[in-house]
Amino acid sequence: MAAARESERHFSHAVQDYAKAIYVLEERDDAAVTTNALAERLGVTAGSASAMVKRLDELGLVHHVPYRGVGLTDDGRRVALEVLRHHRLLERFLSEE
């Protein structure tokens, strides 16, 4: 039931971009993601990344431990995977044109 509710929620593009970036960095490094790595990946300041991580934590999309890093919750992972799926479908559609 939680998965169904989560998929019905609409998140801002920024929230979706951060979730996707955290997912990609987690998969690449197999570890918690630092705010600096996240900021570098998204081309934003560390302060901006920290503010968004706090927001993602409040939304229940990440677990954040200060000075240790951030990781996606199950809900956050679902959001990130949905964003990745949409991006891949769009890329495929555009490449067929």
CSV table of N, CA and C in Angstrom, one decimal:
chain,number,residue,atom,x,y,z
A,1,MET,N,0.8,-1.2,0.0
A,1,MET,CA,0.0,0.0,0.0
A,1,MET,C,0.9,1.3,0.0
A,2,ALA,N,2.0,1.3,0.8
A,2,ALA,CA,2.8,2.4,0.8
A,2,ALA,C,3.4,2.7,-0.6
A,3,ALA,N,3.8,1.6,-1.3
A,3,ALA,CA,4.4,1.8,-2.6
A,3,ALA,C,3.4,2.5,-3.6
A,4,ALA,N,2.1,2.1,-3.5
A,4,ALA,CA,1.1,2.7,-4.3
A,4,ALA,C,0.9,4.1,-4.0
A,5,ARG,N,0.9,4.5,-2.7
A,5,ARG,CA,0.7,5.9,-2.3
A,5,ARG,C,1.9,6.7,-2.8
A,6,GLU,N,3.1,6.1,-2.6
A,6,GLU,CA,4.4,6.8,-3.0
A,6,GLU,C,4.4,7.1,-4.5
A,7,SER,N,3.9,6.2,-5.3
A,7,SER,CA,4.0,6.4,-6.8
A,7,SER,C,3.0,7.4,-7.2
A,8,GLU,N,1.9,7.6,-6.4
A,8,GLU,CA,0.9,8.6,-6.7
A,8,GLU,C,1.4,10.0,-6.3
A,9,ARG,N,2.4,10.2,-5.4
A,9,ARG,CA,2.8,11.5,-5.0
A,9,ARG,C,3.6,12.1,-6.1
A,10,HIS,N,3.5,13.4,-6.2
A,10,HIS,CA,4.3,14.1,-7.3
A,10,HIS,C,5.3,15.0,-6.6
A,11,PHE,N,6.6,14.7,-6.9
A,11,PHE,CA,7.7,15.4,-6.4
A,11,PHE,C,8.2,16.4,-7.4
A,12,SER,N,8.8,17.5,-6.9
A,12,SER,CA,9.4,18.5,-7.8
A,12,SER,C,10.5,17.9,-8.6
A,13,HIS,N,10.9,18.5,-9.7
A,13,HIS,CA,12.0,18.0,-10.5
A,13,HIS,C,13.3,18.0,-9.7
A,14,ALA,N,13.4,19.0,-8.8
A,14,ALA,CA,14.7,19.0,-8.0
A,14,ALA,C,14.7,17.8,-7.1
A,15,VAL,N,13.6,17.5,-6.5
A,15,VAL,CA,13.6,16.3,-5.6
A,15,VAL,C,13.9,15.0,-6.4
A,16,GLN,N,13.3,14.9,-7.5
A,16,GLN,CA,13.5,13.8,-8.4
A,16,GLN,C,15.0,13.7,-8.8
A,17,ASP,N,15.6,14.8,-9.2
A,17,ASP,CA,17.0,14.9,-9.6
A,17,ASP,C,17.9,14.4,-8.5
A,18,TYR,N,17.6,14.9,-7.3
A,18,TYR,CA,18.5,14.5,-6.2
A,18,TYR,C,18.3,13.0,-5.9
A,19,ALA,N,17.1,12.5,-5.9
A,19,ALA,CA,16.9,11.1,-5.6
A,19,ALA,C,17.7,10.3,-6.6
A,20,LYS,N,17.6,10.6,-7.9
A,20,LYS,CA,18.3,9.9,-9.0
A,20,LYS,C,19.8,10.0,-8.8
A,21,ALA,N,20.3,11.2,-8.5
A,21,ALA,CA,21.8,11.3,-8.3
A,21,ALA,C,22.2,10.5,-7.1
A,22,ILE,N,21.5,10.5,-6.0
A,22,ILE,CA,21.9,9.7,-4.8
A,22,ILE,C,21.9,8.2,-5.2
A,23,TYR,N,20.9,7.8,-5.9
A,23,TYR,CA,20.8,6.4,-6.4
A,23,TYR,C,22.1,6.0,-7.2
A,24,VAL,N,22.4,6.9,-8.2
A,24,VAL,CA,23.5,6.6,-9.1
A,24,VAL,C,24.8,6.5,-8.3
A,25,LEU,N,25.0,7.5,-7.4
A,25,LEU,CA,26.2,7.5,-6.5
A,25,LEU,C,26.3,6.3,-5.6
A,26,GLU,N,25.2,6.0,-5.0
A,26,GLU,CA,25.1,4.8,-4.1
A,26,GLU,C,25.5,3.5,-4.9
A,27,GLU,N,25.0,3.4,-6.1
A,27,GLU,CA,25.3,2.2,-6.9
A,27,GLU,C,26.8,2.2,-7.3
A,28,ARG,N,27.3,3.4,-7.7
A,28,ARG,CA,28.7,3.5,-8.1
A,28,ARG,C,29.6,3.2,-7.0
A,29,ASP,N,29.4,3.8,-5.9
A,29,ASP,CA,30.4,3.7,-4.8
A,29,ASP,C,30.1,2.6,-3.7
A,30,ASP,N,28.8,2.1,-3.8
A,30,ASP,CA,28.4,1.1,-2.8
A,30,ASP,C,28.6,1.6,-1.4
A,31,ALA,N,28.2,2.8,-1.2
A,31,ALA,CA,28.4,3.4,0.2
A,31,ALA,C,27.5,4.6,0.3
A,32,ALA,N,27.4,5.1,1.5
A,32,ALA,CA,26.6,6.3,1.8
A,32,ALA,C,27.2,7.5,0.9
A,33,VAL,N,26.4,8.4,0.5
A,33,VAL,CA,26.8,9.5,-0.4
A,33,VAL,C,27.0,10.7,0.5
A,34,THR,N,28.2,11.3,0.2
A,34,THR,CA,28.5,12.6,0.9
A,34,THR,C,27.8,13.7,0.3
A,35,THR,N,27.5,14.8,1.0
A,35,THR,CA,26.9,16.0,0.4
A,35,THR,C,27.8,16.6,-0.6
A,36,ASN,N,29.1,16.6,-0.4
A,36,ASN,CA,30.0,17.1,-1.3
A,36,ASN,C,30.0,16.4,-2.7
A,37,ALA,N,29.9,15.0,-2.6
A,37,ALA,CA,29.8,14.3,-3.8
A,37,ALA,C,28.5,14.6,-4.6
A,38,LEU,N,27.5,14.7,-3.8
A,38,LEU,CA,26.1,15.0,-4.4
A,38,LEU,C,26.2,16.4,-5.0
A,39,ALA,N,26.7,17.4,-4.3
A,39,ALA,CA,26.8,18.7,-4.9
A,39,ALA,C,27.6,18.7,-6.2
A,40,GLU,N,28.8,18.0,-6.2
A,40,GLU,CA,29.6,18.0,-7.4
A,40,GLU,C,28.9,17.3,-8.5
A,41,ARG,N,28.2,16.3,-8.3
A,41,ARG,CA,27.4,15.6,-9.3
A,41,ARG,C,26.4,16.4,-10.0
A,42,LEU,N,25.7,17.2,-9.1
A,42,LEU,CA,24.6,18.1,-9.6
A,42,LEU,C,25.0,19.5,-10.0
A,43,GLY,N,26.2,19.8,-9.7
A,43,GLY,CA,26.7,21.2,-10.1
A,43,GLY,C,26.1,22.3,-9.2
A,44,VAL,N,25.9,22.0,-7.9
A,44,VAL,CA,25.4,22.9,-7.0
A,44,VAL,C,26.4,23.1,-5.8
A,45,THR,N,26.1,24.1,-5.0
A,45,THR,CA,27.0,24.3,-3.8
A,45,THR,C,26.7,23.2,-2.8
A,46,ALA,N,27.7,23.0,-1.9
A,46,ALA,CA,27.5,22.1,-0.8
A,46,ALA,C,26.3,22.5,0.1
A,47,GLY,N,26.1,23.8,0.3
A,47,GLY,CA,25.0,24.3,1.1
A,47,GLY,C,23.7,24.0,0.5
A,48,SER,N,23.6,24.1,-0.9
A,48,SER,CA,22.3,23.8,-1.5
A,48,SER,C,22.0,22.3,-1.4
A,49,ALA,N,23.1,21.5,-1.6
A,49,ALA,CA,22.9,20.1,-1.4
A,49,ALA,C,22.5,19.7,0.0
A,50,SER,N,23.1,20.3,1.0
A,50,SER,CA,22.7,20.1,2.4
A,50,SER,C,21.2,20.4,2.6
A,51,ALA,N,20.8,21.6,2.1
A,51,ALA,CA,19.4,22.0,2.3
A,51,ALA,C,18.4,21.0,1.7
A,52,MET,N,18.8,20.5,0.5
A,52,MET,CA,17.9,19.6,-0.2
A,52,MET,C,17.9,18.2,0.5
A,53,VAL,N,19.0,17.8,1.0
A,53,VAL,CA,19.1,16.5,1.8
A,53,VAL,C,18.2,16.6,3.0
A,54,LYS,N,18.2,17.8,3.7
A,54,LYS,CA,17.3,18.0,4.8
A,54,LYS,C,15.9,17.8,4.4
A,55,ARG,N,15.5,18.4,3.3
A,55,ARG,CA,14.1,18.3,2.7
A,55,ARG,C,13.8,16.9,2.4
A,56,LEU,N,14.7,16.2,1.7
A,56,LEU,CA,14.5,14.8,1.4
A,56,LEU,C,14.3,13.9,2.6
A,57,ASP,N,15.1,14.2,3.7
A,57,ASP,CA,14.9,13.5,4.9
A,57,ASP,C,13.5,13.7,5.5
A,58,GLU,N,13.1,15.0,5.5
A,58,GLU,CA,11.7,15.3,6.0
A,58,GLU,C,10.6,14.6,5.2
A,59,LEU,N,10.9,14.4,3.9
A,59,LEU,CA,9.9,13.7,3.0
A,59,LEU,C,10.0,12.2,3.2
A,60,GLY,N,11.0,11.7,3.9
A,60,GLY,CA,11.1,10.3,4.2
A,60,GLY,C,11.8,9.6,3.0
A,61,LEU,N,12.5,10.3,2.2
A,61,LEU,CA,13.1,9.7,1.0
A,61,LEU,C,14.6,9.3,1.2
A,62,VAL,N,15.2,9.9,2.3
A,62,VAL,CA,16.6,9.5,2.6
A,62,VAL,C,16.7,9.3,4.1
A,63,HIS,N,17.8,8.6,4.4
A,63,HIS,CA,18.3,8.6,5.8
A,63,HIS,C,19.6,9.5,5.8
A,64,HIS,N,19.7,10.4,6.7
A,64,HIS,CA,20.9,11.3,6.7
A,64,HIS,C,21.5,11.2,8.1
A,65,VAL,N,22.8,10.9,8.1
A,65,VAL,CA,23.5,10.9,9.3
A,65,VAL,C,24.6,12.0,9.1
A,66,PRO,N,24.6,13.1,9.8
A,66,PRO,CA,25.6,14.2,9.7
A,66,PRO,C,27.0,13.6,9.7
A,67,TYR,N,27.8,14.1,8.8
A,67,TYR,CA,29.2,13.7,8.7
A,67,TYR,C,29.4,12.3,8.3
A,68,ARG,N,28.4,11.5,8.0
A,68,ARG,CA,28.5,10.1,7.6
A,68,ARG,C,28.0,9.9,6.2
A,69,GLY,N,27.0,10.7,5.8
A,69,GLY,CA,26.4,10.6,4.5
A,69,GLY,C,24.9,10.4,4.5
A,70,VAL,N,24.5,10.2,3.3
A,70,VAL,CA,23.0,10.0,3.0
A,70,VAL,C,22.8,8.8,2.2
A,71,GLY,N,21.7,8.1,2.4
A,71,GLY,CA,21.3,7.0,1.6
A,71,GLY,C,19.8,7.0,1.4
A,72,LEU,N,19.3,6.4,0.4
A,72,LEU,CA,17.9,6.4,0.0
A,72,LEU,C,17.2,5.4,1.0
A,73,THR,N,16.0,5.8,1.3
A,73,THR,CA,15.0,4.8,2.0
A,73,THR,C,14.4,4.0,0.9
A,74,ASP,N,13.6,3.0,1.3
A,74,ASP,CA,12.9,2.3,0.3
A,74,ASP,C,12.0,3.2,-0.6
A,75,ASP,N,11.3,4.1,0.0
A,75,ASP,CA,10.5,5.1,-0.8
A,75,ASP,C,11.4,5.9,-1.7
A,76,GLY,N,12.5,6.4,-1.2
A,76,GLY,CA,13.4,7.1,-2.0
A,76,GLY,C,14.0,6.4,-3.2
A,77,ARG,N,14.2,5.1,-3.0
A,77,ARG,CA,14.7,4.2,-4.0
A,77,ARG,C,13.6,4.0,-5.1
A,78,ARG,N,12.4,3.9,-4.7
A,78,ARG,CA,11.3,3.8,-5.6
A,78,ARG,C,11.2,5.0,-6.5
A,79,VAL,N,11.3,6.2,-5.9
A,79,VAL,CA,11.2,7.5,-6.6
A,79,VAL,C,12.4,7.5,-7.6
A,80,ALA,N,13.6,7.2,-7.2
A,80,ALA,CA,14.7,7.3,-8.1
A,80,ALA,C,14.6,6.3,-9.2
A,81,LEU,N,14.2,5.1,-9.0
A,81,LEU,CA,14.0,4.1,-10.0
A,81,LEU,C,12.9,4.5,-11.0
A,82,GLU,N,11.9,5.1,-10.5
A,82,GLU,CA,10.8,5.6,-11.4
A,82,GLU,C,11.3,6.7,-12.3
A,83,VAL,N,12.1,7.6,-11.8
A,83,VAL,CA,12.7,8.7,-12.5
A,83,VAL,C,13.6,8.1,-13.6
A,84,LEU,N,14.5,7.2,-13.2
A,84,LEU,CA,15.4,6.5,-14.2
A,84,LEU,C,14.6,5.8,-15.3
A,85,ARG,N,13.5,5.2,-14.9
A,85,ARG,CA,12.7,4.5,-15.9
A,85,ARG,C,12.1,5.5,-16.9
A,86,HIS,N,11.6,6.6,-16.4
A,86,HIS,CA,11.0,7.6,-17.3
A,86,HIS,C,12.1,8.2,-18.2
A,87,HIS,N,13.3,8.5,-17.7
A,87,HIS,CA,14.3,9.0,-18.5
A,87,HIS,C,14.8,8.1,-19.6
A,88,ARG,N,14.8,6.8,-19.3
A,88,ARG,CA,15.2,5.8,-20.3
A,88,ARG,C,14.2,5.6,-21.3
A,89,LEU,N,12.9,5.7,-20.9
A,89,LEU,CA,11.8,5.6,-21.9
A,89,LEU,C,11.8,6.8,-22.8
A,90,LEU,N,12.1,8.0,-22.3
A,90,LEU,CA,12.2,9.2,-23.1
A,90,LEU,C,13.3,9.1,-24.1
A,91,GLU,N,14.5,8.7,-23.6
A,91,GLU,CA,15.7,8.5,-24.4
A,91,GLU,C,15.4,7.6,-25.6
A,92,ARG,N,14.7,6.5,-25.3
A,92,ARG,CA,14.4,5.5,-26.3
A,92,ARG,C,13.5,6.1,-27.3
A,93,PHE,N,12.4,6.7,-26.8
A,93,PHE,CA,11.5,7.4,-27.7
A,93,PHE,C,12.2,8.4,-28.7
A,94,LEU,N,13.0,9.2,-28.1
A,94,LEU,CA,13.7,10.2,-28.9
A,94,LEU,C,14.7,9.6,-29.9
A,95,SER,N,15.3,8.5,-29.5
A,95,SER,CA,16.3,7.9,-30.4
A,95,SER,C,15.6,7.2,-31.6
A,96,GLU,N,14.3,6.9,-31.5
A,96,GLU,CA,13.6,6.2,-32.5
A,96,GLU,C,13.1,7.2,-33.6
A,97,GLU,N,13.1,8.4,-33.2
A,97,GLU,CA,12.5,9.4,-34.2
A,97,GLU,C,13.5,9.8,-35.3
